[in-house]
XYZ file of C-alpha atoms in Angstrom:
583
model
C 106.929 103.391 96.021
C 107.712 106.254 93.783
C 108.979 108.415 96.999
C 111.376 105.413 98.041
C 112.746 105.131 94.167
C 113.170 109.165 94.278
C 115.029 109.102 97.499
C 117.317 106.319 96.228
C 117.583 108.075 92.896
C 118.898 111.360 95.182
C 121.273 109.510 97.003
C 122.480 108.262 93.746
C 122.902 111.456 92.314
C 124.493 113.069 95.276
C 127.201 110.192 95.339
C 128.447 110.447 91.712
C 126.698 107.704 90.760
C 124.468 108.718 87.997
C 123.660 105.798 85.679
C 122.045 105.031 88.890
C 120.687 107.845 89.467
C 118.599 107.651 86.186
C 117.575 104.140 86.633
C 115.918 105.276 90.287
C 114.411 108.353 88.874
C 113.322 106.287 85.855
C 111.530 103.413 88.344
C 109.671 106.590 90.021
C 108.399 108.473 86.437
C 107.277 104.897 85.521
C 104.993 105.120 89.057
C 104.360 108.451 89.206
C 104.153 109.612 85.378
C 103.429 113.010 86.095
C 105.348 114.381 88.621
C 107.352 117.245 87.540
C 110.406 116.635 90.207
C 111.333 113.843 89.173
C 111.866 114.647 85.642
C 113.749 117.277 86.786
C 116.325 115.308 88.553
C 117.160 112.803 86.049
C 117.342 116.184 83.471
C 120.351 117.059 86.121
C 121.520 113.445 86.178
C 121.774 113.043 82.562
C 123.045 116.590 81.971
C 126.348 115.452 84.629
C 126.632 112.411 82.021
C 126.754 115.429 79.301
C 123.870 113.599 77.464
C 122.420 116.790 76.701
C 119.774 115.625 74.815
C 118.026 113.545 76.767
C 118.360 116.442 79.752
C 116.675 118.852 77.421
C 113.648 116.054 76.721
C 113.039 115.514 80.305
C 113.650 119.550 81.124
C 110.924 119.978 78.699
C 108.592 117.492 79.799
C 109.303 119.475 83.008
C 108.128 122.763 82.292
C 105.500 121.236 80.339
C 104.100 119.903 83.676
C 104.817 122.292 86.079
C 105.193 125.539 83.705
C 105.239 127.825 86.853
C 108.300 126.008 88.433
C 111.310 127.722 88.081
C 113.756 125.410 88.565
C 112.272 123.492 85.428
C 113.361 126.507 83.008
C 117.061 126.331 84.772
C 117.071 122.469 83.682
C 115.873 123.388 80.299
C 118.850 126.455 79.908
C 121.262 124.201 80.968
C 120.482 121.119 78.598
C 120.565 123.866 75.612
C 124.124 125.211 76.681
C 125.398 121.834 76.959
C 124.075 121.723 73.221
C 125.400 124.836 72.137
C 122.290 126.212 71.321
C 122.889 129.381 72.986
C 119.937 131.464 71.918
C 117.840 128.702 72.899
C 119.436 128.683 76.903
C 119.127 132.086 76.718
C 115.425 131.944 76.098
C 114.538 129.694 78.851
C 116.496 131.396 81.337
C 114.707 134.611 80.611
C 111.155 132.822 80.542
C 112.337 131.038 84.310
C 113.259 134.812 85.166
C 109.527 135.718 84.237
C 108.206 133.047 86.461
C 110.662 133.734 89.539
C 112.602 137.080 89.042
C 114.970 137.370 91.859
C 116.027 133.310 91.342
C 119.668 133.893 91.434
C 120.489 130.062 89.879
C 118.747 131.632 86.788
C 120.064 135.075 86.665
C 123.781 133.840 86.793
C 122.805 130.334 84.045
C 121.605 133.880 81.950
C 124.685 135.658 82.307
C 127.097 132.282 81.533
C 124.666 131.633 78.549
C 124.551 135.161 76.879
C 128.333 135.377 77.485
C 128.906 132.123 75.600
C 126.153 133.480 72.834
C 128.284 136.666 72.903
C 131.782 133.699 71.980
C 130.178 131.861 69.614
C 128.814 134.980 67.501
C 132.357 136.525 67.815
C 133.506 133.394 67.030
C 131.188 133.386 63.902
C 132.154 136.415 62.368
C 135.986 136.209 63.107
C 137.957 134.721 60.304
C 140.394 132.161 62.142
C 142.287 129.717 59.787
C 140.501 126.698 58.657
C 142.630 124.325 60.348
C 141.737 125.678 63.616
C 140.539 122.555 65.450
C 140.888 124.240 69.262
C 139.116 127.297 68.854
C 136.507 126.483 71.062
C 138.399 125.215 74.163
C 139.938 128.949 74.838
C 136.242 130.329 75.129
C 135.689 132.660 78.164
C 135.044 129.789 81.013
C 138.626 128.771 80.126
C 139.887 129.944 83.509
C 137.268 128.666 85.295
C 137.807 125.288 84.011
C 141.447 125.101 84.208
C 141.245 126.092 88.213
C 138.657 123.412 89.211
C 140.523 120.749 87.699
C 143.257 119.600 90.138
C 145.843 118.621 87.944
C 145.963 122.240 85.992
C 144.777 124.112 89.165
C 149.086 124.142 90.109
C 149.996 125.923 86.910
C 147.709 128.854 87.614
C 150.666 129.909 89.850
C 153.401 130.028 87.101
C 153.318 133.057 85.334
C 154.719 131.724 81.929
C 152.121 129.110 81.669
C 149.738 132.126 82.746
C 150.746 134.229 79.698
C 150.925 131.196 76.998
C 147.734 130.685 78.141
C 146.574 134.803 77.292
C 148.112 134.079 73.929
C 146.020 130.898 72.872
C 142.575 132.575 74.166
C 143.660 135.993 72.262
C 144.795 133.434 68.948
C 144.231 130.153 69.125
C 146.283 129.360 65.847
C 149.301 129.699 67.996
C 148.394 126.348 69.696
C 151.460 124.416 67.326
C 154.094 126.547 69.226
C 153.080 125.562 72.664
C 152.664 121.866 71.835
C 155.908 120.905 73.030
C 155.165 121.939 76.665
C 152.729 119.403 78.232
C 151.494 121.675 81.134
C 149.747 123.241 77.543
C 148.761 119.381 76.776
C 147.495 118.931 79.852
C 145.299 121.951 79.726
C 144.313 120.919 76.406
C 142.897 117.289 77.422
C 140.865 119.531 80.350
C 139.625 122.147 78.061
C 138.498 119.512 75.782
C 137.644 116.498 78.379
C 139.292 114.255 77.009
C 142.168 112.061 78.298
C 145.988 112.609 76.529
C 149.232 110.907 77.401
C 151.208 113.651 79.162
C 153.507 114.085 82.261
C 151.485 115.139 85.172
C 153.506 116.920 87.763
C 155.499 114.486 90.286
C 156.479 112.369 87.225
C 160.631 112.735 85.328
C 159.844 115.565 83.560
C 160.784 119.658 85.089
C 158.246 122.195 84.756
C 159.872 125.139 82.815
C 160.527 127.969 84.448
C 160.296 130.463 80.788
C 158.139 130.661 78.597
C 158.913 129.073 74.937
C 161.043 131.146 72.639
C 159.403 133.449 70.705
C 157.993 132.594 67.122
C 159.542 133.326 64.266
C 157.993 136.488 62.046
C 157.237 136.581 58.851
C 160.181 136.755 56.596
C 159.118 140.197 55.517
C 159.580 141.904 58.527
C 161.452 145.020 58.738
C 165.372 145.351 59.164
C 164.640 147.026 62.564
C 162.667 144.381 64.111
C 165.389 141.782 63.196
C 167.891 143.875 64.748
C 165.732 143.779 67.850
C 165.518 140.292 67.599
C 169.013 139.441 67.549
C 169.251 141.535 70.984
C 168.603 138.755 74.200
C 164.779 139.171 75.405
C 164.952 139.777 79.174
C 163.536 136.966 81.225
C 159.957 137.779 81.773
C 159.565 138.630 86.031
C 156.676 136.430 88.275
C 153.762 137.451 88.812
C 154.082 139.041 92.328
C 151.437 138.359 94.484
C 151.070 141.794 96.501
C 150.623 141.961 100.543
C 147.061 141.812 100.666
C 146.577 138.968 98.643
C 149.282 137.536 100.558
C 147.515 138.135 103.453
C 144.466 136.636 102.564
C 145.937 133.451 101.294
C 147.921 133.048 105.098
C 144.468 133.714 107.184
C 142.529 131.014 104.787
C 145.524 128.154 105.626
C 145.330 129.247 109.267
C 141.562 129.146 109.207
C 141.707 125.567 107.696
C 144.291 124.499 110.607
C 142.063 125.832 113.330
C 138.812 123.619 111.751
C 140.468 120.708 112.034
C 141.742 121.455 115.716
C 137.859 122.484 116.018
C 136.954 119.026 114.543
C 139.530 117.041 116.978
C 137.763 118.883 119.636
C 134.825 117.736 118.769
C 135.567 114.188 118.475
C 136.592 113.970 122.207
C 134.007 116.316 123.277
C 135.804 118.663 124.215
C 133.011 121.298 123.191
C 134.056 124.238 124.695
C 137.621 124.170 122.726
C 136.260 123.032 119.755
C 133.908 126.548 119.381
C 137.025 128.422 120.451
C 139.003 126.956 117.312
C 135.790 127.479 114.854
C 135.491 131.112 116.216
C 138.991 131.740 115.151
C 138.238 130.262 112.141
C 135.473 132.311 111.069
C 137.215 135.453 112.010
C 140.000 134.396 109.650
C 138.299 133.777 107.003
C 134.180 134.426 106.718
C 134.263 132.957 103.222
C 134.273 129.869 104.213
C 130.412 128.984 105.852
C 131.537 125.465 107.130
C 133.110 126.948 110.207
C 129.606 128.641 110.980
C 127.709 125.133 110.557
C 130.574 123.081 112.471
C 130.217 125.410 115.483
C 126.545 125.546 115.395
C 126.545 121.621 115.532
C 128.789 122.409 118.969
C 126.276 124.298 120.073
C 123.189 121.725 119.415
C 125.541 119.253 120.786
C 125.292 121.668 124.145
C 122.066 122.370 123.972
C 122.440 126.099 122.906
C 119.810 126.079 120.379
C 119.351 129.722 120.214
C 122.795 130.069 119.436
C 122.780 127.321 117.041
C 119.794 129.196 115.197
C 122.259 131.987 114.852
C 125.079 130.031 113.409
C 122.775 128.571 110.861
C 120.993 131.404 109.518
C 123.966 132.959 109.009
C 125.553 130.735 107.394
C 122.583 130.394 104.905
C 122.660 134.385 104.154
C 126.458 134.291 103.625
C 125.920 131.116 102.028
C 123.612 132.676 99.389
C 125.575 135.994 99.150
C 128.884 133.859 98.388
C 127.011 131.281 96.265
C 128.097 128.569 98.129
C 127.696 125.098 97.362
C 123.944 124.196 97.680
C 124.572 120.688 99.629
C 126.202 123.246 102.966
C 123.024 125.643 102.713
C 121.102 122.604 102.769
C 122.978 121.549 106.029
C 122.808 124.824 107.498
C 119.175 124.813 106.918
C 118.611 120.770 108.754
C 120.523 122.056 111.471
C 118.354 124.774 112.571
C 115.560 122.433 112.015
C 116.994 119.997 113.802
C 117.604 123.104 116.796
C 113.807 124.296 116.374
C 112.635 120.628 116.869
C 114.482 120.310 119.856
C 113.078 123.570 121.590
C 109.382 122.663 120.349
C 106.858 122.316 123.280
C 103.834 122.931 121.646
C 102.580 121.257 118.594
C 102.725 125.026 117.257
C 106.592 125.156 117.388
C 106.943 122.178 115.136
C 106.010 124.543 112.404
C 108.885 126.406 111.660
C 111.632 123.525 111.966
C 108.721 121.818 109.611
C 109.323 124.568 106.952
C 112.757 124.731 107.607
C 113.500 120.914 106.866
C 111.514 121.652 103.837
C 113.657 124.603 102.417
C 116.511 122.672 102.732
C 115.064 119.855 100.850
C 114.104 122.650 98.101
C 118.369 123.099 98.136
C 119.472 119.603 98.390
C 117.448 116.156 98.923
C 118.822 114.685 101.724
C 116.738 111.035 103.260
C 118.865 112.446 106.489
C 116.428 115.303 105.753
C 113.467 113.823 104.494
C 113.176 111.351 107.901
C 113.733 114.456 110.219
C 111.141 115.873 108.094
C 108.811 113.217 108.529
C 109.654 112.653 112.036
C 108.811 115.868 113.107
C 105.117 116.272 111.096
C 104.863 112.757 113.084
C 105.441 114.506 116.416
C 103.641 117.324 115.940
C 100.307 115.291 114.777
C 101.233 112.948 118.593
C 101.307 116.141 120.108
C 98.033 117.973 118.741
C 96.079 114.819 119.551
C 97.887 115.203 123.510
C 96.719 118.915 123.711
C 93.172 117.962 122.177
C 92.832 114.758 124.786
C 89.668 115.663 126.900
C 87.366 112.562 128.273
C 84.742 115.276 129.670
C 84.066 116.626 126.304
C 84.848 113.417 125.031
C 81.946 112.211 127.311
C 79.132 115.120 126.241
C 80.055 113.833 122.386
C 79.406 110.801 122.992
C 76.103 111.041 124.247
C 74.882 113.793 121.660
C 75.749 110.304 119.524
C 73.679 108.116 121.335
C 70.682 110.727 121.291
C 71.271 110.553 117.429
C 71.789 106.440 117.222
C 68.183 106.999 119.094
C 66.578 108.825 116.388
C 68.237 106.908 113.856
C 70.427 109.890 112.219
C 73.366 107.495 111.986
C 75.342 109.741 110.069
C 75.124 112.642 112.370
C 76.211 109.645 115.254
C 78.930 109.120 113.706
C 80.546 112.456 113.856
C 79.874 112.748 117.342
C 81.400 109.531 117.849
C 84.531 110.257 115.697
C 84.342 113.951 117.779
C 84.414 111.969 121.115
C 87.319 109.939 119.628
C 89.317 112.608 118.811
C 89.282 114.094 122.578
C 89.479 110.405 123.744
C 91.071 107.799 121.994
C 91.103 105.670 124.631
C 87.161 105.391 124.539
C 86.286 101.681 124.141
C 82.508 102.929 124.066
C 82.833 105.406 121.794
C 84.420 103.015 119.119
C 81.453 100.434 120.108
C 78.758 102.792 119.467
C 80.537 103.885 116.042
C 80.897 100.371 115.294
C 76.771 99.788 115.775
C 75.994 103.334 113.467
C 78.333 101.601 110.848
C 76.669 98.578 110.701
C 73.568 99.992 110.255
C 74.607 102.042 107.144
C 75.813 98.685 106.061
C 79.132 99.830 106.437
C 80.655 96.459 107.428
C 84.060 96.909 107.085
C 84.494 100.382 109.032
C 82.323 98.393 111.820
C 84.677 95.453 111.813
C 87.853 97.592 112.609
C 85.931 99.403 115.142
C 84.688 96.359 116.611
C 88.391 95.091 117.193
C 89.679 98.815 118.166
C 87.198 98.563 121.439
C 88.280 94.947 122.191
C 92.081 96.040 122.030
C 91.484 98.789 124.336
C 89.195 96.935 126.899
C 89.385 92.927 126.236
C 87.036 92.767 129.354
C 83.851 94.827 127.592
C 81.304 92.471 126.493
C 79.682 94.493 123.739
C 83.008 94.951 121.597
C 82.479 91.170 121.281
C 78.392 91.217 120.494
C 79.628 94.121 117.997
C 82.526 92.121 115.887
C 80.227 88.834 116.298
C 77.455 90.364 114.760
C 79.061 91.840 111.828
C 80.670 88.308 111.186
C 77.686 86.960 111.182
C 75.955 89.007 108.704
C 79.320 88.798 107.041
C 78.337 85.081 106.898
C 81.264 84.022 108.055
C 80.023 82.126 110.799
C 83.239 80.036 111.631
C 85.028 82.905 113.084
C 81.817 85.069 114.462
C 81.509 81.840 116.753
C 85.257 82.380 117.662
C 84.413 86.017 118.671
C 81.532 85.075 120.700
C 83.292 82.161 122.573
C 85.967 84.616 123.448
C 83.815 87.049 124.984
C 81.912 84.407 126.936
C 85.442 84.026 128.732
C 84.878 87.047 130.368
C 81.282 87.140 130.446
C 79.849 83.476 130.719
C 76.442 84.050 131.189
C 76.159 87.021 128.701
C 72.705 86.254 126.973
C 73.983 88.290 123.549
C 76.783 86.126 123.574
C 75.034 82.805 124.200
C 72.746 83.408 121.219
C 74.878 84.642 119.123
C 77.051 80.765 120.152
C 73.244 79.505 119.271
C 72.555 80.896 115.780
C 76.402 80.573 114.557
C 76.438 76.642 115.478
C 72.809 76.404 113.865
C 74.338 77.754 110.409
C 77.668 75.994 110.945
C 75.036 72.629 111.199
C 72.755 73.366 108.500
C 76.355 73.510 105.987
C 77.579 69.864 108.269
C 73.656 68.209 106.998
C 74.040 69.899 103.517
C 70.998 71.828 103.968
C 72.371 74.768 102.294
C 70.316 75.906 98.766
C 72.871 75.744 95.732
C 72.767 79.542 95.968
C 73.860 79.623 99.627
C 76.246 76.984 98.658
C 77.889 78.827 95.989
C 78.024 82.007 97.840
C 79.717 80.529 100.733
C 82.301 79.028 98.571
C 82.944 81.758 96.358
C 83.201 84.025 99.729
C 85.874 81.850 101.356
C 87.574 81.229 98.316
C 88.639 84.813 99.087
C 89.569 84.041 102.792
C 93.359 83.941 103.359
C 92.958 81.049 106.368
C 90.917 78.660 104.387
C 93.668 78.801 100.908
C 96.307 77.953 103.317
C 94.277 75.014 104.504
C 93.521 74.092 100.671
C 97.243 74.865 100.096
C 98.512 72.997 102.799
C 99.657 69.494 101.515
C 98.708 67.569 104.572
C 94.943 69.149 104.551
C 95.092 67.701 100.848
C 96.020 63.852 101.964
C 93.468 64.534 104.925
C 90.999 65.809 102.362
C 91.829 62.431 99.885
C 91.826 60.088 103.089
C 88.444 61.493 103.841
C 87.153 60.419 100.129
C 88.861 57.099 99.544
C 90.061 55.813 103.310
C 87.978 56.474 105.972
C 90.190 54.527 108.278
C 93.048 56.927 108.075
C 90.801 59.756 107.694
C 89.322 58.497 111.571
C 93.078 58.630 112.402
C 93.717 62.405 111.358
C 90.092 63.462 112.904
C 92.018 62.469 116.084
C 94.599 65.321 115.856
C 92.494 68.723 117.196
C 94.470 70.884 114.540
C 93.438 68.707 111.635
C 89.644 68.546 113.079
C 89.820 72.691 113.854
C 90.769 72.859 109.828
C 87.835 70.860 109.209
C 85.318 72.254 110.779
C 86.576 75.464 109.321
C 86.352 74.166 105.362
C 82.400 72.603 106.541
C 81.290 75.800 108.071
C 83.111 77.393 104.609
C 80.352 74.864 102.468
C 84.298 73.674 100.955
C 83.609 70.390 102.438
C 80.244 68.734 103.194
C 79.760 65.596 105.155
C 76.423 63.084 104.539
């Protein structure tokens, strides 16, 4: 139950959705209250809701838990940075460095938070004017923030909005001269996450070309400088983008065209043209690792595992070199599973693609993952009980068991049994003979489903039904060990276990009919099938109840209703139960 709420709470997560996310993640902590994990992920959900508080509760239950788990000191840096408790992020990412050294998630949270403790102390020590309310939005992940956004990512190509930009991070103060142009607004509402009423390109207003006049200096200033002033200010040039960046910036649009040919290709499969337009694409641009997992899913399309193996690991090492996004290292990594699973022959060669499915559920939790996961542990286990199938062993186990059933070392049967079992499941003998060591240990249960195992695999064998009769019997539910018994004397009439086992089952079924039970037989058998699903349908059943009141206060109708087999089957069943007892 917890697993199923996790993998909800993942898909959740992974979707956007995480006020859902929580809610799943919350179901599974309140199932599974100490498992590390899933802390963790509602830490990461709450921390993309910018609740940083209750991310840095549930990043410190984390490590509290599982204090030699890496990823649980990333959780707990990034909850503190979201709180601007700087020294604090800086402290757990060191003490996650301790635990893994070389974890490259932690190493680059480290640098990001001593960079922002680096700001803030600056910031601390610098004496900006009082009514600076904006200081904190020009910090030094300014740029980074104003590119991912789509709506500012445009003006990074205009110089002047490049260099009003310089000017705010160097003095923020300057903000009230920039106010008037709203690419600066819009930057603003990013920098600050919050929403403002402002133009967004594609709406009346023209993007300005300049950059705002220059403000005015301080009336003090020197004769010279307003003589300077007075002279027209050349227009400031674009930035030029030189050749090579140029370049660059052509092969990447190319390489994007060629994908989607690659993709069209693919569609219509048309494989052979669709890894002709991916190859192009990766040797226009090698930045770019989705080109390397769309051709390797050509290739396991064509059966080319090896070749999809290449594709995929490297796509995970330039994946990791480039610090790709996490979710296409985890598909890189499923496809080579899925590759490795398809060229398994051996239950041996299911390991690999086994702890490949799981490293990519280390980078991203997939449930397209988890089931090939799953799938394949499930295939290997089929296949390890295929290569260890062998009835003559199976055969020499079996018999060491019977020389032990002999000498009553039940126990030591038993393995031999479970031993012959294991090289034959098919062995309706084996599971009879198991069935008899069980019930002499008293073991009724284990000899019950044993019992039925031999009768499912040979319906024809006469002792699975002596076995499952017998235990029903001591069971003392003699109802349904006469049932058993009956149906084995189907195949063997003149069986003499079976016939007395028909004998003493009717004479206890009787005894219950005359009321010749002792009060502590009586109660027994009522509490016991009290507890039996069959007989509380027949007590729930509200034509067994008029039967049941017919039987007490109108024997007439109650002759009428004996007269139906179903209604006298139920009967019988609630008299042999001690339920019902007729005098």
């Amino acid at each position: 139950m917890a697993d199923e709420a996790k993998a909800k709470g993942n898909a959740a997560f992974s979707a956007g959705n995480y006020n859902e996310a929580i809610r799943h993640f919350t179901d599974a902590i309140n199932l599974a209250p100490t498992n590390h994990v899933l802390y963790s992920n509602r830490s990461a959900a709450y921390a993309s809701l910018n609740q940083y508080s209750e991310a840095l509760t549930d990043a410190q239950k984390t490590v509290d838990l599982k204090p030699d788990w890496s990823k649980g000191y990333s959780r707990l840096g990034a909850a503190h940075h979201g709180l601007h408790q700087f020294d604090d992020a800086v402290s757990a990412y060191k003490r996650g460095l301790e635990v893994d050294p070389n974890n490259e998630t932690l190493e680059s949270g480290l640098a990001d938070a001593q960079s922002a403790q680096a700001a803030a102390s600056a910031s601390s020590r610098s004496r900006a004017p009082p009514n600076n309310l904006f200081g904190d939005a020009f910090g030094p992940d300014m740029w980074a923030k104003l590119t991912a956004d789509p709506a500012t990512r445009l003006y990074m190509q205009q110089p002047d909005f490049v260099n009003m930009m310089k000017d705010l991070q160097k003095n923020p103060s300057n903000l009230n001269l920039y106010l008037k142009d709203q690419r600066v607004m819009q930057a603003l509402s990013v920098l600050l996450n919050i929403k403002m009423q402002t133009h967004m390109p594609g709406d009346d207003m023209e993007m300005p070309d300049s950059p705002p006049k220059e403000r005015k200096r301080p009336a003090d200033e020197t004769e010279s400088v307003k003589e300077k002033k007075r002279e027209p200010e050349p227009e400031p040039e674009p930035m030029e983008v030189n050749d090579e960046e140029k370049e660059i910036k052509e092969k990447k649009a190319q390489a994007q065209k060629e994908k989607e040919a690659g993709n069209a290709a693919y569609k219509k499969k048309d494989f052979e043209t669709a890894i002709a337009h991916y190859s192009k694409a990766i040797e226009l641009d090698d930045a770019d690792i989705s080109f390397l997992t769309n051709r390797a899913a050509v290739y396991l399309e064509m059966a080319k595992y090896d070749e999809c193996i290449k594709d995929c690991e490297k796509a995970v090492e330039r994946g990791r070199e480039l610090r790709s996004d996490y979710k296409m290292v985890a598909r890189a990594l499923t496809r080579k599973g899925t590759a490795l699973v398809k060229m398994a022959k051996v239950s041996k060669d299911y390991d690999p693609a086994i702890e490949t499915f799981q490293k990519a559920l280390t980078e991203h939790r997939n449930p397209d993952t988890l089931k090939k996961l799953n799938d394949a542990e499930r295939a290997k286990k089929e296949l390890e009980q295929q290569e260890y199938y062998d009835p003559e062993l199976a055969e020499k186990e079996r018999e060491k068991g019977n020389e032990c059933f002999k000498e009553q070392k039940y126990p030591d049967a038993i393995k031999h049994y479970t031993e012959a079992l294991r090289r034959n499941p098919k062995d309706a003998k084996a599971y009879s003979n198991r069935a008899a060591c069980y019930t002499k240990l008293g073991a009724m249960p284990e000899g019950l489903k044993d019992a039925e195992k031999c009768i499912e695999i040979d319906p024809k064998f006469s002792k699975g039904y002596t076995r499952k009769g017998a235990i029903q019997f001591f069971m003392k539910e003699f109802d349904k060990a006469l049932e058993t018994y009956e149906e084995g004397l189907k195949h063997d009439p003149k069986n003499p276990e079976l016939l007395e086992g028909v004998r003493s089952c009717v004479q206890q079924i009787n005894r219950a009919s005359r009321g010749d039970l002792t009060p502590d037989e009586l109660k027994e058998r009522q509490a016991k099938a009290m507890q039996d699903p069959e007989i509380q349908n027949i007590l729930t059943d509200p034509v067994m109840a008029q039967v049941l009141k017919d039987l007490q206060e109108n024997p007439k109708a109650a002759q009428d209703h004996m007269k139906n087999p179903s209604v006298m089957n139920k009967i019988q069943k609630l008299i042999s139960a001690g339920i019902v007892q007729m005098r």
